[in-house]
PDB file of C-alpha atoms in Angstrom:
ATOM      1  CA  MET A 149      23.103  16.166 -16.639  1.00  0.00           C
ATOM      2  CA  LEU A 150      21.087  19.368 -16.907  1.00  0.00           C
ATOM      3  CA  PRO A 151      22.737  22.734 -17.637  1.00  0.00           C
ATOM      4  CA  GLU A 152      22.582  25.800 -15.390  1.00  0.00           C
ATOM      5  CA  SER A 153      18.960  26.865 -14.902  1.00  0.00           C
ATOM      6  CA  GLU A 154      19.820  30.523 -15.610  1.00  0.00           C
ATOM      7  CA  ALA A 155      22.209  32.282 -17.974  1.00  0.00           C
ATOM      8  CA  GLN A 156      22.521  35.717 -19.491  1.00  0.00           C
ATOM      9  CA  HIS A 157      24.035  37.404 -22.504  1.00  0.00           C
ATOM     10  CA  ALA A 158      24.086  41.206 -22.895  1.00  0.00           C
ATOM     11  CA  ASN A 159      20.616  42.348 -21.806  1.00  0.00           C
ATOM     12  CA  TRP A 160      18.939  38.930 -22.241  1.00  0.00           C
ATOM     13  CA  LYS A 161      18.324  36.322 -19.576  1.00  0.00           C
ATOM     14  CA  LEU A 162      17.527  32.645 -20.138  1.00  0.00           C
ATOM     15  CA  SER A 163      15.880  30.518 -17.494  1.00  0.00           C
ATOM     16  CA  TYR A 164      14.046  27.225 -17.592  1.00  0.00           C
ATOM     17  CA  ARG A 165      11.910  24.998 -15.411  1.00  0.00           C
ATOM     18  CA  LEU A 166      11.666  21.264 -15.891  1.00  0.00           C
ATOM     19  CA  LEU A 167       9.286  19.258 -13.738  1.00  0.00           C
ATOM     20  CA  GLN A 168       8.959  15.538 -14.286  1.00  0.00           C
ATOM     21  CA  SER A 169       7.886  12.340 -12.620  1.00  0.00           C
ATOM     22  CA  THR A 170      10.574  10.169 -11.071  1.00  0.00           C
ATOM     23  CA  ASP A 171       8.669   7.099 -12.294  1.00  0.00           C
ATOM     24  CA  GLY A 172       9.563   7.518 -15.961  1.00  0.00           C
ATOM     25  CA  MET A 173      12.445   8.270 -18.267  1.00  0.00           C
ATOM     26  CA  PRO A 174      13.433  11.948 -18.168  1.00  0.00           C
ATOM     27  CA  LEU A 175      13.265  14.809 -20.601  1.00  0.00           C
ATOM     28  CA  ILE A 176      16.796  15.847 -21.548  1.00  0.00           C
ATOM     29  CA  PHE A 177      17.484  19.552 -22.119  1.00  0.00           C
ATOM     30  CA  ASP A 178      20.669  21.339 -23.080  1.00  0.00           C
ATOM     31  CA  TYR A 179      21.652  24.716 -24.493  1.00  0.00           C
ATOM     32  CA  GLU A 180      24.716  26.603 -25.625  1.00  0.00           C
ATOM     33  CA  TRP A 181      24.895  30.391 -25.720  1.00  0.00           C
ATOM     34  CA  LEU A 182      27.614  31.498 -28.148  1.00  0.00           C
ATOM     35  CA  LEU A 183      29.671  34.672 -27.755  1.00  0.00           C
ATOM     36  CA  ASP A 184      27.988  36.233 -30.815  1.00  0.00           C
ATOM     37  CA  GLY A 185      24.602  36.081 -29.068  1.00  0.00           C
ATOM     38  CA  ARG A 186      23.106  33.026 -30.755  1.00  0.00           C
ATOM     39  CA  LEU A 187      21.488  30.536 -28.412  1.00  0.00           C
ATOM     40  CA  PHE A 188      21.138  26.881 -29.459  1.00  0.00           C
ATOM     41  CA  PHE A 189      18.965  24.426 -27.533  1.00  0.00           C
ATOM     42  CA  TYR A 190      17.248  21.065 -27.660  1.00  0.00           C
ATOM     43  CA  LEU A 191      14.832  19.043 -25.584  1.00  0.00           C
ATOM     44  CA  VAL A 192      14.510  15.275 -26.092  1.00  0.00           C
ATOM     45  CA  ASP A 193      12.040  12.841 -24.556  1.00  0.00           C
ATOM     46  CA  SER A 194      14.228   9.880 -23.575  1.00  0.00           C
ATOM     47  CA  HIS A 195      11.132   7.742 -22.907  1.00  0.00           C
ATOM     48  CA  SER A 196      10.170   7.912 -26.589  1.00  0.00           C
ATOM     49  CA  GLY A 197      13.406   6.085 -27.513  1.00  0.00           C
ATOM     50  CA  GLY A 198      12.431   2.870 -25.762  1.00  0.00           C
ATOM     51  CA  GLU A 199      15.172   0.748 -24.249  1.00  0.00           C
ATOM     52  CA  ASN A 200      17.836   2.705 -26.173  1.00  0.00           C
ATOM     53  CA  GLY A 201      16.505   6.081 -25.015  1.00  0.00           C
ATOM     54  CA  VAL A 202      19.342   6.932 -22.632  1.00  0.00           C
ATOM     55  CA  ILE A 203      22.056   5.898 -25.095  1.00  0.00           C
ATOM     56  CA  SER A 204      20.322   7.866 -27.849  1.00  0.00           C
ATOM     57  CA  CYS A 205      20.180  10.962 -25.622  1.00  0.00           C
ATOM     58  CA  LEU A 206      23.915  10.748 -24.964  1.00  0.00           C
ATOM     59  CA  LEU A 207      24.506  10.443 -28.703  1.00  0.00           C
ATOM     60  CA  ILE A 208      22.245  13.443 -29.395  1.00  0.00           C
ATOM     61  CA  ARG A 209      24.169  15.506 -26.834  1.00  0.00           C
ATOM     62  CA  ALA A 210      27.489  14.563 -28.454  1.00  0.00           C
ATOM     63  CA  PHE A 211      26.269  15.455 -31.958  1.00  0.00           C
ATOM     64  CA  PHE A 212      24.734  18.718 -30.695  1.00  0.00           C
ATOM     65  CA  ASN A 213      28.024  19.736 -29.074  1.00  0.00           C
ATOM     66  CA  ASP A 214      30.055  18.744 -32.147  1.00  0.00           C
ATOM     67  CA  PHE A 215      27.725  20.709 -34.409  1.00  0.00           C
ATOM     68  CA  ILE A 216      28.064  23.838 -32.250  1.00  0.00           C
ATOM     69  CA  ARG A 217      31.830  23.430 -31.946  1.00  0.00           C
ATOM     70  CA  GLU A 218      32.218  23.153 -35.725  1.00  0.00           C
ATOM     71  CA  GLN A 219      30.076  26.289 -36.197  1.00  0.00           C
ATOM     72  CA  GLN A 220      28.232  24.822 -39.196  1.00  0.00           C
ATOM     73  CA  MET A 221      25.931  27.810 -39.504  1.00  0.00           C
ATOM     74  CA  SER A 222      23.792  28.541 -42.541  1.00  0.00           C
ATOM     75  CA  THR A 223      20.212  29.382 -43.436  1.00  0.00           C
ATOM     76  CA  ASN A 224      19.200  25.763 -42.771  1.00  0.00           C
ATOM     77  CA  THR A 225      21.135  25.385 -39.511  1.00  0.00           C
ATOM     78  CA  ILE A 226      18.463  23.548 -37.523  1.00  0.00           C
ATOM     79  CA  SER A 227      17.616  21.127 -40.352  1.00  0.00           C
ATOM     80  CA  ALA A 228      21.328  20.400 -40.846  1.00  0.00           C
ATOM     81  CA  MET A 229      21.804  19.812 -37.106  1.00  0.00           C
ATOM     82  CA  VAL A 230      18.860  17.389 -36.996  1.00  0.00           C
ATOM     83  CA  ALA A 231      20.082  15.614 -40.160  1.00  0.00           C
ATOM     84  CA  SER A 232      23.500  15.152 -38.514  1.00  0.00           C
ATOM     85  CA  ILE A 233      21.872  13.735 -35.371  1.00  0.00           C
ATOM     86  CA  GLU A 234      19.660  11.389 -37.422  1.00  0.00           C
ATOM     87  CA  LYS A 235      22.655  10.172 -39.410  1.00  0.00           C
ATOM     88  CA  GLY A 236      24.480   9.359 -36.178  1.00  0.00           C
ATOM     89  CA  MET A 237      21.436   7.637 -34.696  1.00  0.00           C
ATOM     90  CA  GLY A 238      21.152   5.573 -37.879  1.00  0.00           C
ATOM     91  CA  THR A 239      24.515   3.969 -37.105  1.00  0.00           C
ATOM     92  CA  MET A 240      23.225   2.727 -33.757  1.00  0.00           C
ATOM     93  CA  GLU A 241      22.013  -0.862 -33.574  1.00  0.00           C
ATOM     94  CA  ASN A 242      18.259  -1.123 -32.879  1.00  0.00           C
ATOM     95  CA  SER A 243      17.812   2.626 -33.082  1.00  0.00           C
ATOM     96  CA  GLN A 244      14.245   3.753 -32.394  1.00  0.00           C
ATOM     97  CA  ALA A 245      12.385   6.927 -33.290  1.00  0.00           C
ATOM     98  CA  MET A 246      12.594   9.641 -30.613  1.00  0.00           C
ATOM     99  CA  SER A 247      10.738  12.865 -29.964  1.00  0.00           C
ATOM    100  CA  GLY A 248      12.421  16.224 -29.481  1.00  0.00           C
ATOM    101  CA  VAL A 249      12.467  19.943 -30.186  1.00  0.00           C
ATOM    102  CA  PHE A 250      15.518  21.737 -31.612  1.00  0.00           C
ATOM    103  CA  GLY A 251      16.042  25.446 -32.024  1.00  0.00           C
ATOM    104  CA  TYR A 252      18.169  28.509 -31.960  1.00  0.00           C
ATOM    105  CA  VAL A 253      17.670  32.148 -31.145  1.00  0.00           C
ATOM    106  CA  ASP A 254      19.373  34.826 -33.219  1.00  0.00           C
ATOM    107  CA  LEU A 255      19.114  38.059 -31.264  1.00  0.00           C
ATOM    108  CA  SER A 256      20.545  40.103 -34.150  1.00  0.00           C
ATOM    109  CA  GLU A 257      17.528  39.022 -36.242  1.00  0.00           C
ATOM    110  CA  GLN A 258      15.176  39.115 -33.222  1.00  0.00           C
ATOM    111  CA  ALA A 259      14.016  35.627 -34.200  1.00  0.00           C
ATOM    112  CA  VAL A 260      13.825  32.073 -32.947  1.00  0.00           C
ATOM    113  CA  PHE A 261      13.962  29.085 -35.295  1.00  0.00           C
ATOM    114  CA  ILE A 262      12.335  25.882 -34.009  1.00  0.00           C
ATOM    115  CA  LEU A 263      11.967  22.400 -35.474  1.00  0.00           C
ATOM    116  CA  SER A 264       9.585  20.004 -33.741  1.00  0.00           C
ATOM    117  CA  ALA A 265      10.497  16.340 -34.104  1.00  0.00           C
ATOM    118  CA  GLY A 266       7.558  14.573 -32.500  1.00  0.00           C
ATOM    119  CA  LEU A 267       6.700  16.953 -29.638  1.00  0.00           C
ATOM    120  CA  ASP A 268       3.966  19.586 -29.491  1.00  0.00           C
ATOM    121  CA  ALA A 269       5.220  22.937 -28.201  1.00  0.00           C
ATOM    122  CA  ILE A 270       4.061  26.526 -27.735  1.00  0.00           C
ATOM    123  CA  TRP A 271       6.154  29.631 -28.465  1.00  0.00           C
ATOM    124  CA  GLU A 272       4.870  32.811 -26.821  1.00  0.00           C
ATOM    125  CA  SER A 273       6.243  36.302 -27.330  1.00  0.00           C
ATOM    126  CA  ASN A 274       4.439  39.070 -25.464  1.00  0.00           C
ATOM    127  CA  ASN A 275       0.805  38.527 -26.510  1.00  0.00           C
ATOM    128  CA  GLN A 276       1.504  36.353 -29.552  1.00  0.00           C
ATOM    129  CA  ARG A 277       1.050  32.575 -29.170  1.00  0.00           C
ATOM    130  CA  ASN A 278       2.232  30.022 -31.764  1.00  0.00           C
ATOM    131  CA  VAL A 279       1.546  26.297 -31.558  1.00  0.00           C
ATOM    132  CA  LEU A 280       4.017  23.823 -33.053  1.00  0.00           C
ATOM    133  CA  ARG A 281       2.546  20.425 -33.854  1.00  0.00           C
ATOM    134  CA  ALA A 282       4.455  17.199 -33.549  1.00  0.00           C
ATOM    135  CA  ASN A 283       5.840  16.038 -36.896  1.00  0.00           C
ATOM    136  CA  ASN A 284       8.231  13.256 -37.876  1.00  0.00           C
ATOM    137  CA  GLN A 285      10.312  11.980 -34.988  1.00  0.00           C
ATOM    138  CA  LEU A 286      14.092  11.641 -35.045  1.00  0.00           C
ATOM    139  CA  THR A 287      15.196   8.787 -37.346  1.00  0.00           C
ATOM    140  CA  THR A 288      11.992   9.163 -39.413  1.00  0.00           C
ATOM    141  CA  HIS A 289      13.362  12.044 -41.510  1.00  0.00           C
ATOM    142  CA  ALA A 290      12.699  14.784 -38.946  1.00  0.00           C
ATOM    143  CA  SER A 291      15.231  17.001 -40.727  1.00  0.00           C
ATOM    144  CA  ALA A 292      12.552  17.514 -43.415  1.00  0.00           C
ATOM    145  CA  ASN A 293      10.109  18.943 -40.851  1.00  0.00           C
ATOM    146  CA  GLN A 294       9.305  22.631 -41.165  1.00  0.00           C
ATOM    147  CA  VAL A 295      11.587  25.030 -39.312  1.00  0.00           C
ATOM    148  CA  HIS A 296       9.329  27.671 -37.808  1.00  0.00           C
ATOM    149  CA  ARG A 297      10.528  31.268 -37.489  1.00  0.00           C
ATOM    150  CA  PHE A 298       8.971  33.367 -34.738  1.00  0.00           C
ATOM    151  CA  SER A 299       9.716  36.825 -33.392  1.00  0.00           C
ATOM    152  CA  VAL A 300      11.736  37.372 -30.248  1.00  0.00           C
ATOM    153  CA  LYS A 301      10.492  40.590 -28.712  1.00  0.00           C
ATOM    154  CA  GLU A 302      11.684  42.685 -25.822  1.00  0.00           C
ATOM    155  CA  GLY A 303       9.973  41.528 -22.682  1.00  0.00           C
ATOM    156  CA  MET A 304       8.976  37.922 -22.070  1.00  0.00           C
ATOM    157  CA  ASN A 305       9.380  35.105 -24.607  1.00  0.00           C
ATOM    158  CA  SER A 306       8.854  31.434 -23.806  1.00  0.00           C
ATOM    159  CA  LEU A 307       8.792  27.913 -25.172  1.00  0.00           C
ATOM    160  CA  SER A 308       6.661  25.417 -23.270  1.00  0.00           C
ATOM    161  CA  LEU A 309       5.761  21.737 -23.484  1.00  0.00           C
ATOM    162  CA  ASN A 310       3.350  19.814 -21.292  1.00  0.00           C
ATOM    163  CA  ASN A 311       2.573  16.121 -20.953  1.00  0.00           C
ATOM    164  CA  VAL A 312      -0.138  16.132 -18.316  1.00  0.00           C
ATOM    165  CA  GLY A 313       0.829  13.882 -15.416  1.00  0.00           C
ATOM    166  CA  CYS A 314       4.307  13.182 -16.810  1.00  0.00           C
ATOM    167  CA  SER A 315       6.352  16.325 -17.348  1.00  0.00           C
ATOM    168  CA  SER A 316       6.324  20.052 -17.828  1.00  0.00           C
ATOM    169  CA  PHE A 317       8.999  22.232 -19.418  1.00  0.00           C
ATOM    170  CA  LYS A 318       9.238  25.980 -19.881  1.00  0.00           C
ATOM    171  CA  LEU A 319      12.161  27.955 -21.302  1.00  0.00           C
ATOM    172  CA  GLU A 320      11.971  31.731 -20.806  1.00  0.00           C
ATOM    173  CA  LEU A 321      13.994  34.360 -22.647  1.00  0.00           C
ATOM    174  CA  THR A 322      13.592  37.802 -21.120  1.00  0.00           C
ATOM    175  CA  SER A 323      15.097  41.170 -21.930  1.00  0.00           C
ATOM    176  CA  PHE A 324      15.980  43.537 -19.079  1.00  0.00           C
TER     177      PHE A 324
END
């Protein structure tokens, strides 16, 4: 259920690496690169959702795709997307809090917007390193978490997450 590991738009290339143990529930990653150059993505830790983790991940994917399809874009796009996902998860019986990261890249603004919902992450752009700390998880009002805005610079940009012994994820956005 993972998307293509490489994609490109104009002079930008996206690639990602996801390494994880086969003993546990997986990290779920998806992205959508729109024709106008905006790139939307999310990463969810299905293990954090307990016994409903897999069902919750499928629901998150459906809401993510619906949100992109409806093009509900505004200055609070990521918060609105997460609010929509939380609302949908709230309708699920025995819904549990889940951890994830949601974001989008706007190449016209040379910026990435990231909301952490329970996962620590690192955004690196050339020599600049920014640490995102885990905040409220999904279903615990994650849509109120801060949306961080970081620069996307020519060269190498990356988002990484590491759970030592469990999983490792790195998304790279490179200009060429």
